[in-house]
Amino acid sequence: MNNKFNKLTLAAAITAAFASQAHAGGYQINEQSVSGQGYGHAGRSSNINDASIVYGNPAGMSFLDRAQITVGGTYLNVNTDLSNVEATRNIDSGVALGGAPNGNQIPLGSMPGGNDGDMVPGTFIPFAFYAQPVTDQLAFGFGVYAPFGSKTEYEDDFQGRYFGNYTEVTVVSAQPTVSYRFNDQWAIGAGVTYNRVEGELRRQLPSSPAFDAAGDIDSRVEGDDEAWGYNLGVIYRPVAETTLGLTYRSKVEYNLEGSFSATDPMGNVLRSDSASLDLTTPETVNFSLTQQMTDRLKLMFGASWVRWSQFDEILVRGSQGDQITQEPQNYSNAWAFATGGEYQLTPTLALRAGVTLDFTPTNDEDRSVRIPSDDRRIFSLGAGWSPTPDMTLDFAYSYLTERGTFVEQERNDLLASAATGGAAIGGANYSADYKNEAHGFGAQLTYRF
C-alpha cells in the first residue's frame, strides 16, 4: 500500500471517529444523579437532595446540613430500528472493463451485508460524590462522573461498515469543589475538573471490487488525552420556598494523540501511523427553578444551553504535522428543557416525575452512522425511600424516544493501492432511516454522617 492510500484511510478513520465523539458531547450524558433522573433533571441547578449537587450546582453544597456520600449509576438499554436502507458500491469504469482507471465511476449494485440495527450495547454509567460542610457557611466536595460518552457496535457485515462500524469514547471527570453561603439567600461554588478521554474507533476498507466483508481490512484508531476545566455555580433564594440556580461548565480542550493501524483478515498489519486532533468539548449553562408549593409538593423547571456552534470543523494532522483532512461539521447551539415534580407521600417516601425535551445540534447533511441521533423526548419516574434519617435509596426509570431521522453518506476514495498508482477506484453509498429509543434504570444510595 502506498502513502496516499494510508493517508486516505487514516483521514477517514479519525474524522468519522472524532465526529462521533463530538456527537457524544451533543449526545451529552445526563446520568450523574438518580434522584435528579426521577424528575427529568428539571431541578439540576436548584434542587438540593444529596451530594450529587456537587455536579448539579457546586453552590448547593453549602445548604447541606451534614456530610454525606452519594453513589449510584444508571443502566441504559438502547434499541434502534433501521428501515428504507440503500447501500451501493461503485467502481471505476475503466477498471470494470479491464483497463486503467479513467476517473469515472459506475454502480455495481447493492453492497453485500446486513442491517440488524440495535448497534448500541447496554451500558452502565456510574458516579460517586462526597460533600462535607466545614462551617455553617463553607463546604467542600468531590465527585467522579462521566460527562460525555458513546458506543456503537454494528455487526461485522454491516452495509455501512465503510463509514464506521465501531465507536467507543469515554470521558471521565474528577471534580474537587468548594462552596460558600453568604446568608440564607445567596451561595456560590466552584469546582476544578480533571478530565480524561479514551477512545477506540473502527471502520472497514474493501480489499477487492467485490466489497466482500470477509476480505475487508480493519482500520482503527485508539487514542487518549487529559485536560482541565472548571464549573461555577450560584444559588439565590428570594424566599424560603423559591430556589433559583445557575451553573456554568467550561469548555475542555483536548489534543488527542492516536495510533492508527490497518490489518488484513489474516492479522497482518499493513500500515501503522500516528495522528492528532485538537478537540474542544463545549461549555454549557444550566438554569433551574425549584418552587415549594406545599409542605409535600415541589415543582421544578430547568433549561440548558450548549455552545456547539464553535464545533464547525474537524482538522486531522499526520505524524509529520501535515494536514490529512478538513471536514465541516456546522453544529448549532443546542437547548434542552425539563419540567418535573416531587411529592412527599410519607415522611420516608418521595415520588417523582418529569419530562425533558432535548434538541440535537447535528444537521441532516453531516449526520453519521456512528451516532445517528436527533431530537429527543424523555419521560421519567422515580422514588426516594429513607428507611432511616441517615440513609436514602433512590430509584428511577426513564424512557427516551427520538424523532425518526436519517443518514445519507457517500465516499469515493476506496480501493486505492499501489496497484492503482494511488488512485481511488471504488466508492460506496449508504442511506437509512433510524428510529432510536432507550430505557434507563437507575439506583442510588446516599449515606449521611
CSV table of C-alpha atoms in Angstrom, one decimal:
chain,number,residue,atom,x,y,z
A,1,MET,CA,0.0,0.0,0.0
A,2,ASN,CA,1.3,3.4,-0.8
A,3,ASN,CA,1.4,6.5,1.3
A,4,LYS,CA,-1.7,8.1,-0.4
A,5,PHE,CA,-3.8,5.1,0.5
A,6,ASN,CA,-2.7,5.3,4.1
A,7,LYS,CA,-3.5,9.0,4.3
A,8,LEU,CA,-7.0,8.4,2.9
A,9,THR,CA,-7.5,5.5,5.3
A,10,LEU,CA,-6.2,7.5,8.3
A,11,ALA,CA,-8.2,10.6,7.5
A,12,ALA,CA,-11.5,8.7,7.1
A,13,ALA,CA,-11.0,6.7,10.3
A,14,ILE,CA,-10.1,9.6,12.5
A,15,THR,CA,-12.6,12.0,11.0
A,16,ALA,CA,-15.5,9.7,11.5
A,17,ALA,CA,-14.2,8.7,14.9
A,18,PHE,CA,-14.0,12.1,16.4
A,19,ALA,CA,-17.1,13.3,14.7
A,20,SER,CA,-18.8,10.7,16.8
A,21,GLN,CA,-17.1,12.0,19.9
A,22,ALA,CA,-18.4,15.4,19.2
A,23,HIS,CA,-21.8,13.8,18.8
A,24,ALA,CA,-21.2,12.3,22.2
A,25,GLY,CA,-20.8,15.8,23.5
A,26,GLY,CA,-24.0,16.8,21.8
A,27,TYR,CA,-25.3,13.4,22.9
A,28,GLN,CA,-24.4,14.6,26.3
A,29,ILE,CA,-24.6,12.1,29.2
A,30,ASN,CA,-27.1,13.3,31.9
A,31,GLU,CA,-26.7,10.3,34.3
A,32,GLN,CA,-24.9,12.0,37.2
A,33,SER,CA,-27.8,11.7,39.7
A,34,VAL,CA,-30.6,9.1,40.1
A,35,SER,CA,-32.6,11.4,42.4
A,36,GLY,CA,-32.5,14.0,39.7
A,37,GLN,CA,-33.3,11.4,37.0
A,38,GLY,CA,-36.6,10.8,38.7
A,39,TYR,CA,-37.8,14.3,37.8
A,40,GLY,CA,-36.1,14.6,34.5
A,41,HIS,CA,-33.2,16.7,35.9
A,42,ALA,CA,-35.6,19.6,35.9
A,43,GLY,CA,-34.1,21.0,39.1
A,44,ARG,CA,-30.5,20.1,38.3
A,45,SER,CA,-29.1,23.5,39.5
A,46,SER,CA,-31.6,24.3,42.2
A,47,ASN,CA,-33.0,21.2,43.9
A,48,ILE,CA,-30.7,20.1,46.7
A,49,ASN,CA,-31.4,16.5,47.6
A,50,ASP,CA,-28.0,14.9,48.2
A,51,ALA,CA,-24.3,15.0,47.4
A,52,SER,CA,-24.9,14.8,43.7
A,53,ILE,CA,-25.4,18.6,43.8
A,54,VAL,CA,-21.6,18.7,43.6
A,55,TYR,CA,-22.2,18.2,39.8
A,56,GLY,CA,-25.6,19.9,39.5
A,57,ASN,CA,-24.5,23.1,41.2
A,58,PRO,CA,-21.4,23.4,43.4
A,59,ALA,CA,-23.0,26.3,45.2
A,60,GLY,CA,-25.7,23.9,46.6
A,61,MET,CA,-23.2,22.1,48.9
A,62,SER,CA,-23.3,24.9,51.5
A,63,PHE,CA,-27.0,24.2,52.0
A,64,LEU,CA,-26.4,20.6,53.1
A,65,ASP,CA,-26.7,20.2,56.9
A,66,ARG,CA,-24.1,17.4,57.3
A,67,ALA,CA,-21.5,15.3,55.5
A,68,GLN,CA,-22.8,12.7,53.0
A,69,ILE,CA,-21.8,10.4,50.2
A,70,THR,CA,-23.9,9.6,47.2
A,71,VAL,CA,-23.0,6.6,44.9
A,72,GLY,CA,-25.0,5.0,42.1
A,73,GLY,CA,-25.5,4.6,38.4
A,74,THR,CA,-27.9,4.2,35.5
A,75,TYR,CA,-28.1,1.3,33.1
A,76,LEU,CA,-29.1,2.3,29.6
A,77,ASN,CA,-30.7,-0.1,27.2
A,78,VAL,CA,-30.9,1.4,23.6
A,79,ASN,CA,-33.0,0.0,20.8
A,80,THR,CA,-32.5,1.1,17.1
A,81,ASP,CA,-34.6,0.2,14.1
A,82,LEU,CA,-33.3,0.7,10.6
A,83,SER,CA,-35.5,1.0,7.6
A,84,ASN,CA,-35.5,2.1,3.9
A,85,VAL,CA,-31.9,1.1,3.6
A,86,GLU,CA,-30.0,1.8,0.4
A,87,ALA,CA,-26.4,0.7,0.2
A,88,THR,CA,-24.5,0.6,-3.1
A,89,ARG,CA,-20.9,0.1,-4.3
A,90,ASN,CA,-19.2,1.8,-7.2
A,91,ILE,CA,-16.1,1.0,-9.3
A,92,ASP,CA,-14.1,2.9,-11.9
A,93,SER,CA,-15.5,2.2,-15.3
A,94,GLY,CA,-12.0,1.8,-16.8
A,95,VAL,CA,-11.1,-0.9,-14.2
A,96,ALA,CA,-14.5,-2.5,-14.7
A,97,LEU,CA,-13.7,-3.0,-18.4
A,98,GLY,CA,-10.3,-4.5,-17.5
A,99,GLY,CA,-8.2,-1.4,-18.3
A,100,ALA,CA,-6.6,1.5,-16.5
A,101,PRO,CA,-8.6,3.9,-14.2
A,102,ASN,CA,-10.3,6.7,-16.0
A,103,GLY,CA,-11.9,8.5,-13.1
A,104,ASN,CA,-15.5,7.7,-14.0
A,105,GLN,CA,-17.4,5.5,-11.5
A,106,ILE,CA,-20.3,3.3,-12.4
A,107,PRO,CA,-22.6,1.4,-9.9
A,108,LEU,CA,-22.0,-2.3,-9.1
A,109,GLY,CA,-25.4,-2.8,-7.3
A,110,SER,CA,-26.1,-3.4,-3.7
A,111,MET,CA,-23.5,-3.6,-1.0
A,112,PRO,CA,-23.1,-7.1,0.4
A,113,GLY,CA,-24.1,-7.3,4.1
A,114,GLY,CA,-26.8,-6.7,6.6
A,115,ASN,CA,-28.6,-4.1,8.7
A,116,ASP,CA,-29.5,-5.6,12.1
A,117,GLY,CA,-29.8,-2.3,14.0
A,118,ASP,CA,-29.6,-2.3,17.8
A,119,MET,CA,-25.9,-1.3,17.5
A,120,VAL,CA,-25.7,0.3,20.9
A,121,PRO,CA,-24.9,-2.3,23.6
A,122,GLY,CA,-26.3,-2.0,27.1
A,123,THR,CA,-24.1,0.4,29.2
A,124,PHE,CA,-23.9,1.1,32.9
A,125,ILE,CA,-22.9,4.7,33.8
A,126,PRO,CA,-21.7,5.1,37.5
A,127,PHE,CA,-21.0,8.1,39.6
A,128,ALA,CA,-19.8,9.0,43.1
A,129,PHE,CA,-20.0,12.2,45.1
A,130,TYR,CA,-19.0,13.4,48.6
A,131,ALA,CA,-19.9,16.6,50.3
A,132,GLN,CA,-18.6,17.9,53.7
A,133,PRO,CA,-19.7,21.0,55.5
A,134,VAL,CA,-16.7,22.7,57.1
A,135,THR,CA,-18.5,25.5,58.8
A,136,ASP,CA,-22.1,26.8,58.7
A,137,GLN,CA,-21.1,28.7,55.5
A,138,LEU,CA,-18.3,26.8,53.9
A,139,ALA,CA,-18.4,23.3,52.3
A,140,PHE,CA,-16.1,21.1,50.4
A,141,GLY,CA,-17.0,18.3,47.9
A,142,PHE,CA,-15.6,15.9,45.4
A,143,GLY,CA,-17.1,14.0,42.5
A,144,VAL,CA,-16.3,11.4,39.9
A,145,TYR,CA,-18.6,11.0,36.9
A,146,ALA,CA,-18.9,10.7,33.2
A,147,PRO,CA,-20.0,13.9,31.3
A,148,PHE,CA,-19.6,12.5,27.8
A,149,GLY,CA,-19.6,9.1,26.2
A,150,SER,CA,-20.8,7.0,23.3
A,151,LYS,CA,-20.6,3.5,22.0
A,152,THR,CA,-21.9,1.9,18.8
A,153,GLU,CA,-21.1,-1.6,17.6
A,154,TYR,CA,-22.6,-2.8,14.3
A,155,GLU,CA,-22.5,-6.4,13.0
A,156,ASP,CA,-19.4,-7.4,11.1
A,157,ASP,CA,-21.0,-7.3,7.7
A,158,PHE,CA,-23.0,-4.1,8.3
A,159,GLN,CA,-23.7,-2.5,4.9
A,160,GLY,CA,-22.4,0.9,6.2
A,161,ARG,CA,-19.2,-0.5,7.6
A,162,TYR,CA,-17.0,1.6,5.3
A,163,PHE,CA,-18.3,4.7,7.1
A,164,GLY,CA,-17.9,3.3,10.6
A,165,ASN,CA,-18.8,0.1,12.4
A,166,TYR,CA,-17.4,0.5,16.0
A,167,THR,CA,-17.1,3.6,18.2
A,168,GLU,CA,-16.3,3.7,21.9
A,169,VAL,CA,-15.4,7.0,23.5
A,170,THR,CA,-15.5,7.7,27.3
A,171,VAL,CA,-14.7,10.8,29.2
A,172,VAL,CA,-14.3,10.5,33.0
A,173,SER,CA,-14.1,13.6,35.2
A,174,ALA,CA,-12.9,14.1,38.8
A,175,GLN,CA,-14.0,17.4,40.4
A,176,PRO,CA,-12.9,18.9,43.8
A,177,THR,CA,-15.3,21.6,44.7
A,178,VAL,CA,-15.8,24.4,47.3
A,179,SER,CA,-19.0,26.3,48.2
A,180,TYR,CA,-19.6,29.4,50.3
A,181,ARG,CA,-23.0,30.6,51.6
A,182,PHE,CA,-23.2,34.3,52.3
A,183,ASN,CA,-26.6,34.1,54.0
A,184,ASP,CA,-29.9,32.3,53.7
A,185,GLN,CA,-30.4,33.7,50.2
A,186,TRP,CA,-27.0,33.6,48.4
A,187,ALA,CA,-24.4,31.0,47.8
A,188,ILE,CA,-21.6,30.5,45.3
A,189,GLY,CA,-19.5,27.5,44.4
A,190,ALA,CA,-16.6,26.5,42.1
A,191,GLY,CA,-15.0,23.2,41.0
A,192,VAL,CA,-12.0,22.3,39.0
A,193,THR,CA,-12.3,19.3,36.7
A,194,TYR,CA,-9.6,16.8,35.7
A,195,ASN,CA,-10.9,15.1,32.5
A,196,ARG,CA,-9.6,12.0,30.7
A,197,VAL,CA,-10.8,10.8,27.4
A,198,GLU,CA,-10.2,7.4,25.8
A,199,GLY,CA,-11.5,6.0,22.6
A,200,GLU,CA,-11.3,3.1,20.1
A,201,LEU,CA,-12.8,3.6,16.7
A,202,ARG,CA,-13.0,1.4,13.7
A,203,ARG,CA,-14.3,1.2,10.2
A,204,GLN,CA,-13.6,-1.3,7.4
A,205,LEU,CA,-11.9,-0.9,4.0
A,206,PRO,CA,-12.7,-3.1,1.0
A,207,SER,CA,-9.7,-5.1,-0.4
A,208,SER,CA,-11.3,-6.0,-3.7
A,209,PRO,CA,-14.1,-4.7,-6.1
A,210,ALA,CA,-16.4,-7.4,-4.7
A,211,PHE,CA,-16.6,-5.4,-1.4
A,212,ASP,CA,-16.8,-8.8,0.4
A,213,ALA,CA,-16.9,-8.3,4.2
A,214,ALA,CA,-14.8,-11.4,4.7
A,215,GLY,CA,-11.9,-9.7,2.9
A,216,ASP,CA,-12.2,-6.3,4.5
A,217,ILE,CA,-9.2,-4.5,6.0
A,218,ASP,CA,-9.8,-3.5,9.6
A,219,SER,CA,-9.0,0.2,10.1
A,220,ARG,CA,-8.9,1.5,13.7
A,221,VAL,CA,-7.8,4.4,15.8
A,222,GLU,CA,-7.0,4.3,19.5
A,223,GLY,CA,-6.2,7.4,21.5
A,224,ASP,CA,-6.4,9.3,24.8
A,225,ASP,CA,-5.7,12.6,26.4
A,226,GLU,CA,-6.3,14.5,29.6
A,227,ALA,CA,-7.2,18.1,30.2
A,228,TRP,CA,-8.6,20.6,32.8
A,229,GLY,CA,-11.8,22.5,33.1
A,230,TYR,CA,-13.9,24.2,35.7
A,231,ASN,CA,-17.5,24.6,37.0
A,232,LEU,CA,-19.1,27.7,38.6
A,233,GLY,CA,-22.5,27.9,40.3
A,234,VAL,CA,-24.7,30.3,42.1
A,235,ILE,CA,-27.9,29.8,44.1
A,236,TYR,CA,-30.4,32.5,45.1
A,237,ARG,CA,-33.4,32.1,47.4
A,238,PRO,CA,-35.5,35.2,47.4
A,239,VAL,CA,-37.9,33.5,49.8
A,240,ALA,CA,-37.6,30.2,51.6
A,241,GLU,CA,-40.0,28.4,49.2
A,242,THR,CA,-38.2,29.5,46.0
A,243,THR,CA,-34.7,28.5,44.8
A,244,LEU,CA,-33.0,29.7,41.7
A,245,GLY,CA,-29.8,28.0,40.4
A,246,LEU,CA,-27.4,28.8,37.7
A,247,THR,CA,-24.4,26.6,36.7
A,248,TYR,CA,-21.7,27.1,34.1
A,249,ARG,CA,-19.4,24.3,32.9
A,250,SER,CA,-16.4,25.4,30.9
A,251,LYS,CA,-15.2,24.0,27.6
A,252,VAL,CA,-12.4,21.5,27.8
A,253,GLU,CA,-9.7,21.5,25.2
A,254,TYR,CA,-8.0,18.2,24.2
A,255,ASN,CA,-5.2,17.3,21.9
A,256,LEU,CA,-5.8,13.6,21.2
A,257,GLU,CA,-2.8,11.6,20.2
A,258,GLY,CA,-3.8,8.4,18.5
A,259,SER,CA,-2.3,5.3,16.9
A,260,PHE,CA,-3.6,4.0,13.6
A,261,SER,CA,-3.5,0.6,12.2
A,262,ALA,CA,-4.8,-1.2,9.1
A,263,THR,CA,-5.0,-5.0,9.5
A,264,ASP,CA,-6.0,-7.6,6.9
A,265,PRO,CA,-8.2,-10.6,7.6
A,266,MET,CA,-5.1,-12.8,8.3
A,267,GLY,CA,-3.9,-10.5,11.1
A,268,ASN,CA,-1.1,-8.8,9.1
A,269,VAL,CA,-0.6,-5.1,9.9
A,270,LEU,CA,-0.5,-3.5,6.5
A,271,ARG,CA,0.2,0.0,7.8
A,272,SER,CA,0.5,1.8,11.1
A,273,ASP,CA,0.9,5.5,11.8
A,274,SER,CA,0.1,8.2,14.4
A,275,ALA,CA,-2.3,11.1,14.1
A,276,SER,CA,-3.5,14.0,16.2
A,277,LEU,CA,-6.6,16.1,16.5
A,278,ASP,CA,-7.5,19.2,18.5
A,279,LEU,CA,-10.9,18.7,20.0
A,280,THR,CA,-12.9,21.1,22.3
A,281,THR,CA,-16.0,19.9,24.2
A,282,PRO,CA,-18.3,22.8,24.6
A,283,GLU,CA,-19.3,25.0,27.5
A,284,THR,CA,-22.8,24.6,29.0
A,285,VAL,CA,-25.1,26.7,31.0
A,286,ASN,CA,-27.9,25.3,33.1
A,287,PHE,CA,-30.7,27.3,34.9
A,288,SER,CA,-33.3,25.8,37.1
A,289,LEU,CA,-36.1,26.8,39.4
A,290,THR,CA,-37.4,24.8,42.4
A,291,GLN,CA,-40.7,26.0,43.9
A,292,GLN,CA,-42.1,24.5,47.2
A,293,MET,CA,-45.8,24.6,46.5
A,294,THR,CA,-46.9,22.9,49.8
A,295,ASP,CA,-45.3,21.1,52.6
A,296,ARG,CA,-45.3,18.0,50.4
A,297,LEU,CA,-45.2,19.1,46.8
A,298,LYS,CA,-42.4,21.0,45.0
A,299,LEU,CA,-42.2,21.7,41.2
A,300,MET,CA,-39.2,22.3,39.1
A,301,PHE,CA,-38.3,23.7,35.7
A,302,GLY,CA,-34.9,23.7,34.0
A,303,ALA,CA,-33.2,24.9,30.8
A,304,SER,CA,-29.8,24.0,29.5
A,305,TRP,CA,-27.8,25.6,26.7
A,306,VAL,CA,-24.7,24.1,25.0
A,307,ARG,CA,-22.4,26.1,22.8
A,308,TRP,CA,-22.0,23.7,20.0
A,309,SER,CA,-21.6,26.4,17.3
A,310,GLN,CA,-17.8,26.5,18.0
A,311,PHE,CA,-17.5,23.0,16.6
A,312,ASP,CA,-17.5,23.8,12.9
A,313,GLU,CA,-14.8,21.5,11.5
A,314,ILE,CA,-12.5,18.5,12.2
A,315,LEU,CA,-8.9,19.1,11.3
A,316,VAL,CA,-6.7,16.0,11.4
A,317,ARG,CA,-2.9,16.1,11.2
A,318,GLY,CA,-0.5,13.3,10.5
A,319,SER,CA,2.7,12.3,12.2
A,320,GLN,CA,4.7,15.0,10.4
A,321,GLY,CA,2.2,17.7,11.1
A,322,ASP,CA,0.8,17.6,7.6
A,323,GLN,CA,-2.9,18.2,7.1
A,324,ILE,CA,-4.7,15.0,6.4
A,325,THR,CA,-8.2,16.2,6.1
A,326,GLN,CA,-10.5,19.1,6.9
A,327,GLU,CA,-14.2,18.2,7.4
A,328,PRO,CA,-17.0,20.6,8.0
A,329,GLN,CA,-19.4,19.9,10.9
A,330,ASN,CA,-21.5,23.0,11.2
A,331,TYR,CA,-23.1,22.3,14.6
A,332,SER,CA,-25.7,24.6,16.0
A,333,ASN,CA,-26.1,25.7,19.6
A,334,ALA,CA,-28.5,23.3,21.4
A,335,TRP,CA,-31.2,23.7,24.1
A,336,ALA,CA,-32.9,21.3,26.4
A,337,PHE,CA,-35.9,22.0,28.6
A,338,ALA,CA,-37.3,20.0,31.5
A,339,THR,CA,-40.2,20.2,34.0
A,340,GLY,CA,-40.9,17.9,36.9
A,341,GLY,CA,-42.1,17.5,40.4
A,342,GLU,CA,-41.6,15.7,43.7
A,343,TYR,CA,-44.3,14.7,46.1
A,344,GLN,CA,-43.5,13.6,49.7
A,345,LEU,CA,-46.1,10.8,50.1
A,346,THR,CA,-45.0,9.8,53.6
A,347,PRO,CA,-42.2,11.0,55.9
A,348,THR,CA,-39.9,8.3,54.4
A,349,LEU,CA,-41.1,8.1,50.7
A,350,ALA,CA,-40.9,10.7,48.0
A,351,LEU,CA,-42.4,10.2,44.5
A,352,ARG,CA,-41.1,12.0,41.4
A,353,ALA,CA,-41.9,12.5,37.7
A,354,GLY,CA,-40.5,14.6,34.9
A,355,VAL,CA,-40.5,15.3,31.1
A,356,THR,CA,-37.4,16.5,29.1
A,357,LEU,CA,-37.1,17.9,25.6
A,358,ASP,CA,-33.6,17.6,24.3
A,359,PHE,CA,-32.7,19.2,20.9
A,360,THR,CA,-29.8,17.9,18.8
A,361,PRO,CA,-27.0,20.1,17.5
A,362,THR,CA,-26.5,17.9,14.4
A,363,ASN,CA,-27.7,18.6,10.9
A,364,ASP,CA,-29.1,16.3,8.2
A,365,GLU,CA,-26.1,16.8,5.9
A,366,ASP,CA,-23.4,15.7,8.3
A,367,ARG,CA,-25.1,13.1,10.4
A,368,SER,CA,-23.1,9.8,10.6
A,369,VAL,CA,-23.8,6.1,11.0
A,370,ARG,CA,-21.7,6.3,14.2
A,371,ILE,CA,-24.1,8.5,16.2
A,372,PRO,CA,-27.4,8.8,14.2
A,373,SER,CA,-29.3,10.8,16.8
A,374,ASP,CA,-31.9,13.5,16.6
A,375,ASP,CA,-34.3,15.5,18.9
A,376,ARG,CA,-35.4,13.5,22.0
A,377,ARG,CA,-38.2,13.3,24.4
A,378,ILE,CA,-37.6,11.8,27.8
A,379,PHE,CA,-40.2,10.7,30.3
A,380,SER,CA,-39.1,9.8,33.8
A,381,LEU,CA,-40.4,8.4,37.1
A,382,GLY,CA,-38.6,8.0,40.4
A,383,ALA,CA,-38.8,7.4,44.1
A,384,GLY,CA,-36.7,8.1,47.1
A,385,TRP,CA,-37.0,6.0,50.2
A,386,SER,CA,-35.4,6.9,53.5
A,387,PRO,CA,-35.6,3.9,55.9
A,388,THR,CA,-33.5,5.9,58.4
A,389,PRO,CA,-32.6,9.6,58.7
A,390,ASP,CA,-29.1,8.7,57.7
A,391,MET,CA,-29.8,6.8,54.5
A,392,THR,CA,-31.8,7.3,51.3
A,393,LEU,CA,-32.3,4.8,48.5
A,394,ASP,CA,-33.3,6.4,45.1
A,395,PHE,CA,-34.7,4.6,42.1
A,396,ALA,CA,-35.6,6.0,38.7
A,397,TYR,CA,-36.8,4.8,35.3
A,398,SER,CA,-36.6,6.9,32.1
A,399,TYR,CA,-38.0,6.3,28.6
A,400,LEU,CA,-36.3,8.1,25.8
A,401,THR,CA,-37.7,8.3,22.3
A,402,GLU,CA,-36.0,10.1,19.4
A,403,ARG,CA,-37.6,11.7,16.4
A,404,GLY,CA,-37.1,9.5,13.4
A,405,THR,CA,-34.0,10.6,11.5
A,406,PHE,CA,-31.9,9.6,8.5
A,407,VAL,CA,-28.3,9.1,7.5
A,408,GLU,CA,-27.1,9.6,4.0
A,409,GLN,CA,-23.3,9.2,3.3
A,410,GLU,CA,-21.1,8.6,0.3
A,411,ARG,CA,-17.4,8.2,-0.3
A,412,ASN,CA,-15.3,7.8,-3.4
A,413,ASP,CA,-11.8,7.2,-2.0
A,414,LEU,CA,-11.9,3.4,-1.7
A,415,LEU,CA,-9.6,0.6,-3.1
A,416,ALA,CA,-6.6,3.0,-3.6
A,417,SER,CA,-3.4,0.9,-3.6
A,418,ALA,CA,0.0,0.7,-5.2
A,419,ALA,CA,-1.6,-1.4,-7.9
A,420,THR,CA,-3.8,1.5,-8.9
A,421,GLY,CA,-1.0,4.1,-8.7
A,422,GLY,CA,-2.6,5.6,-5.6
A,423,ALA,CA,-5.9,6.4,-7.5
A,424,ALA,CA,-9.1,5.6,-5.7
A,425,ILE,CA,-11.1,3.3,-8.0
A,426,GLY,CA,-14.0,2.4,-5.7
A,427,GLY,CA,-16.8,4.1,-3.7
A,428,ALA,CA,-19.7,3.4,-1.5
A,429,ASN,CA,-23.1,5.0,-0.6
A,430,TYR,CA,-25.2,4.3,2.4
A,431,SER,CA,-28.6,5.8,3.5
A,432,ALA,CA,-31.1,4.6,6.0
A,433,ASP,CA,-33.9,5.8,8.3
A,434,TYR,CA,-33.1,5.4,12.0
A,435,LYS,CA,-35.6,5.2,14.9
A,436,ASN,CA,-34.0,5.2,18.4
A,437,GLU,CA,-35.4,4.6,21.8
A,438,ALA,CA,-33.8,3.9,25.2
A,439,HIS,CA,-34.7,2.7,28.7
A,440,GLY,CA,-32.8,3.9,31.7
A,441,PHE,CA,-32.8,2.2,35.0
A,442,GLY,CA,-31.1,4.0,37.9
A,443,ALA,CA,-30.3,3.2,41.5
A,444,GLN,CA,-28.5,5.3,44.1
A,445,LEU,CA,-27.5,5.2,47.8
A,446,THR,CA,-26.9,8.3,49.9
A,447,TYR,CA,-25.5,7.9,53.4
A,448,ARG,CA,-25.2,10.9,55.8
A,449,PHE,CA,-22.7,11.1,58.6
